[in-house]
mmCIF file of C-alpha atoms in Angstrom:
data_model
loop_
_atom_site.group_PDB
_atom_site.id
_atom_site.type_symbol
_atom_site.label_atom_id
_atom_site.label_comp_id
_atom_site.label_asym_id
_atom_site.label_seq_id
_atom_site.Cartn_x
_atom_site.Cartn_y
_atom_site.Cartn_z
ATOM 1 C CA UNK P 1 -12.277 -25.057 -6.251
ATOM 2 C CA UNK P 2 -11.476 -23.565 -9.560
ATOM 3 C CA UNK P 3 -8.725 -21.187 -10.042
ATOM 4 C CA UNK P 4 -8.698 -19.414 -13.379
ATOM 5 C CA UNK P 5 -6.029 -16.547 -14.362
ATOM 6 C CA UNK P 6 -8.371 -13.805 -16.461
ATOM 7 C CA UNK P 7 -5.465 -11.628 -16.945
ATOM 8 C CA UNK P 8 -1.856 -11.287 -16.128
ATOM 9 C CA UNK P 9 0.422 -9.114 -17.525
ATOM 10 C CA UNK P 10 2.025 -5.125 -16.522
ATOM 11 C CA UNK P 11 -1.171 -3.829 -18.239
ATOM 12 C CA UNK P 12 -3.805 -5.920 -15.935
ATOM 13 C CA UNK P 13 -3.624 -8.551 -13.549
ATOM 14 C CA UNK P 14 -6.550 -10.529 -12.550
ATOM 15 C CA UNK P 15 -7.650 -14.095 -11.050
ATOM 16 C CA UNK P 16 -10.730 -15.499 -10.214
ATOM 17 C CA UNK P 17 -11.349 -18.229 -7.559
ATOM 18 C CA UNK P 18 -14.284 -20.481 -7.868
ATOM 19 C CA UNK P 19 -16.541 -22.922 -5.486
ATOM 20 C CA UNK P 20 -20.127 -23.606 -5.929
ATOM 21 C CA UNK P 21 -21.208 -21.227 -4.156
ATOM 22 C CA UNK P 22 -18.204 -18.385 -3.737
ATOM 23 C CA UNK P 23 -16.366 -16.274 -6.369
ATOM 24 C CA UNK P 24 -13.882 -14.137 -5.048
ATOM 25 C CA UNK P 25 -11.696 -11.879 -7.692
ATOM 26 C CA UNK P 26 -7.858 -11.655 -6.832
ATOM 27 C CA UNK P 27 -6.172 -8.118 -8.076
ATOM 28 C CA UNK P 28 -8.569 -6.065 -10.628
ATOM 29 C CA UNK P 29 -6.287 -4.164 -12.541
ATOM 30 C CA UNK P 30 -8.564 -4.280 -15.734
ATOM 31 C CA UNK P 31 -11.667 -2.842 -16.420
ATOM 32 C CA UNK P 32 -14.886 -4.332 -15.906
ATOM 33 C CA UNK P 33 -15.324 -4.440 -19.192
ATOM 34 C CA UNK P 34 -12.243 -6.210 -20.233
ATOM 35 C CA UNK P 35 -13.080 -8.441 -17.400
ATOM 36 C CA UNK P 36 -16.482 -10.025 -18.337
ATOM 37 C CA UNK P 37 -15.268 -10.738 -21.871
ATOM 38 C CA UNK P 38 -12.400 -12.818 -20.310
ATOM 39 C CA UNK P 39 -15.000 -14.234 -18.611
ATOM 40 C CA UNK P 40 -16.910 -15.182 -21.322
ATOM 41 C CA UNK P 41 -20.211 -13.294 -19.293
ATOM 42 C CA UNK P 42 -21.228 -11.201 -16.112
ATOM 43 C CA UNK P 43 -18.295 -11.338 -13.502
ATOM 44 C CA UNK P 44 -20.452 -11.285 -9.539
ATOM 45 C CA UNK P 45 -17.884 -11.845 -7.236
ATOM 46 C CA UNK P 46 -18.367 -12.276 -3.664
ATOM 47 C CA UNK P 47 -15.224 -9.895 -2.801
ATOM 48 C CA UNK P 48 -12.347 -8.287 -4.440
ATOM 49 C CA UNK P 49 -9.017 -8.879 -2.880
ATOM 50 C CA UNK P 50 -6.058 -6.373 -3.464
ATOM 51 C CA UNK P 51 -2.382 -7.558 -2.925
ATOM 52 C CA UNK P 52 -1.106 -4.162 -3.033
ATOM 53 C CA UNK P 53 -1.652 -0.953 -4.783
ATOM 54 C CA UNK P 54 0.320 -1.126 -8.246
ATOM 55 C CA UNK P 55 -2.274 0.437 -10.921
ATOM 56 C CA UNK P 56 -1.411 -3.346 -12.884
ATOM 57 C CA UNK P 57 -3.322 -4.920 -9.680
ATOM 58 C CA UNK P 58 -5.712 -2.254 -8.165
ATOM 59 C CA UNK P 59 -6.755 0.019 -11.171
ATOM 60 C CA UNK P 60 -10.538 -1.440 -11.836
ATOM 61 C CA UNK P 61 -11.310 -2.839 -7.863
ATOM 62 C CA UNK P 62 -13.406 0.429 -7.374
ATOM 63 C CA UNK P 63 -15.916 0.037 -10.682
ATOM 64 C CA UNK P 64 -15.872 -3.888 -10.722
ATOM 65 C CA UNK P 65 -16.806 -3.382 -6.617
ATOM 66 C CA UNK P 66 -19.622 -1.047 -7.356
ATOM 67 C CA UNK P 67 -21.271 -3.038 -10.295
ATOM 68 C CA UNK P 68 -20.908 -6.169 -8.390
ATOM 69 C CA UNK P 69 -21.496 -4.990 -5.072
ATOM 70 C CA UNK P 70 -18.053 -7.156 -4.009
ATOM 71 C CA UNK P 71 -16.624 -5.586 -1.079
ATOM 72 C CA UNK P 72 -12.951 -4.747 -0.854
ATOM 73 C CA UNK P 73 -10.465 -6.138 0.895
ATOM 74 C CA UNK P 74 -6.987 -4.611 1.127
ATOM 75 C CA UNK P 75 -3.959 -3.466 3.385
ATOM 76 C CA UNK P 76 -4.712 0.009 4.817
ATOM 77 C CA UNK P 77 -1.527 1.367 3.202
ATOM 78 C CA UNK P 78 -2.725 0.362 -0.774
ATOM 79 C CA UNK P 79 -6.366 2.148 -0.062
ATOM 80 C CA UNK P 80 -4.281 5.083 1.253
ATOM 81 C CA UNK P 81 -2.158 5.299 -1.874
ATOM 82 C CA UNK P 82 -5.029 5.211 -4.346
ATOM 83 C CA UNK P 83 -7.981 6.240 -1.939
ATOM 84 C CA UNK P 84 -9.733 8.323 -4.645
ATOM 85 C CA UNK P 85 -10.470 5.115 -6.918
ATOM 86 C CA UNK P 86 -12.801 3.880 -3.957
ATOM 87 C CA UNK P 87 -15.731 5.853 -3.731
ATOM 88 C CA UNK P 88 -18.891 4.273 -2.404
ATOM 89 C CA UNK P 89 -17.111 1.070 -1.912
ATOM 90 C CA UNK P 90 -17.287 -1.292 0.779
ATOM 91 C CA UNK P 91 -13.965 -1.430 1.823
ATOM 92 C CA UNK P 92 -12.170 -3.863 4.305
ATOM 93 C CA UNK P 93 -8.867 -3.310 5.803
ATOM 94 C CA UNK P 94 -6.818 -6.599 5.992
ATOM 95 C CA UNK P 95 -3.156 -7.593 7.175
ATOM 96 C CA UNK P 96 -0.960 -10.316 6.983
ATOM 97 C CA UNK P 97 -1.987 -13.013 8.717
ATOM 98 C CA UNK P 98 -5.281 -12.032 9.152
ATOM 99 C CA UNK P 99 -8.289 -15.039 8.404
ATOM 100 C CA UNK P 100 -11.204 -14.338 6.607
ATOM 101 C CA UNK P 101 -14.641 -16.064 5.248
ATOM 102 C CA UNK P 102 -16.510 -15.221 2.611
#
């Protein structure tokens, strides 16, 4: 597994999680944009996970999800708090606790 921070700061937070054969995108509070250059080319992950719903963490899931096709996956209460940003998204509600394969 490869773990590699693409941004982290107030303005953007983002991390992407590697295997051979799984990428999965932690936070997307960039844009898509600003994402692929920090990953030096096209950014297809497998699913998006939110931690919670500060713009820093959540502002880009709904673009990067419909380019990519990535579904989302997120506490109810974050989607409720920025609903609007997830239009035609694929979006999974999560909790603490909860186990999940991609």
């Amino acid at each position: 597994m490869k773990v590699r921070p693409l941004y982290s700061s107030s303005s953007g937070n983002a991390c992407k999680v590697e295997t051979e054969n799984t990428l999965i995108l932690i936070e997307a509070g960039v844009s898509y944009k600003k994402l692929v250059e920090a990953n030096g080319g096209p950014l297809l992950p497998n699913a998006i996970f939110i931690t919670h719903s500060h713009g820093d963490h959540i502002n880009g899931a709904g673009v990067i999800s419909r380019k990519s096709g990535a579904p989302l996956y997120m506490l109810r209460e974050a989607f409720k708090k920025k609903e609007k940003l997830f239009n035609a998204c694929e979006v999974n509600y999560i909790k603490h606790g909860d186990k999940i394969t991609i």
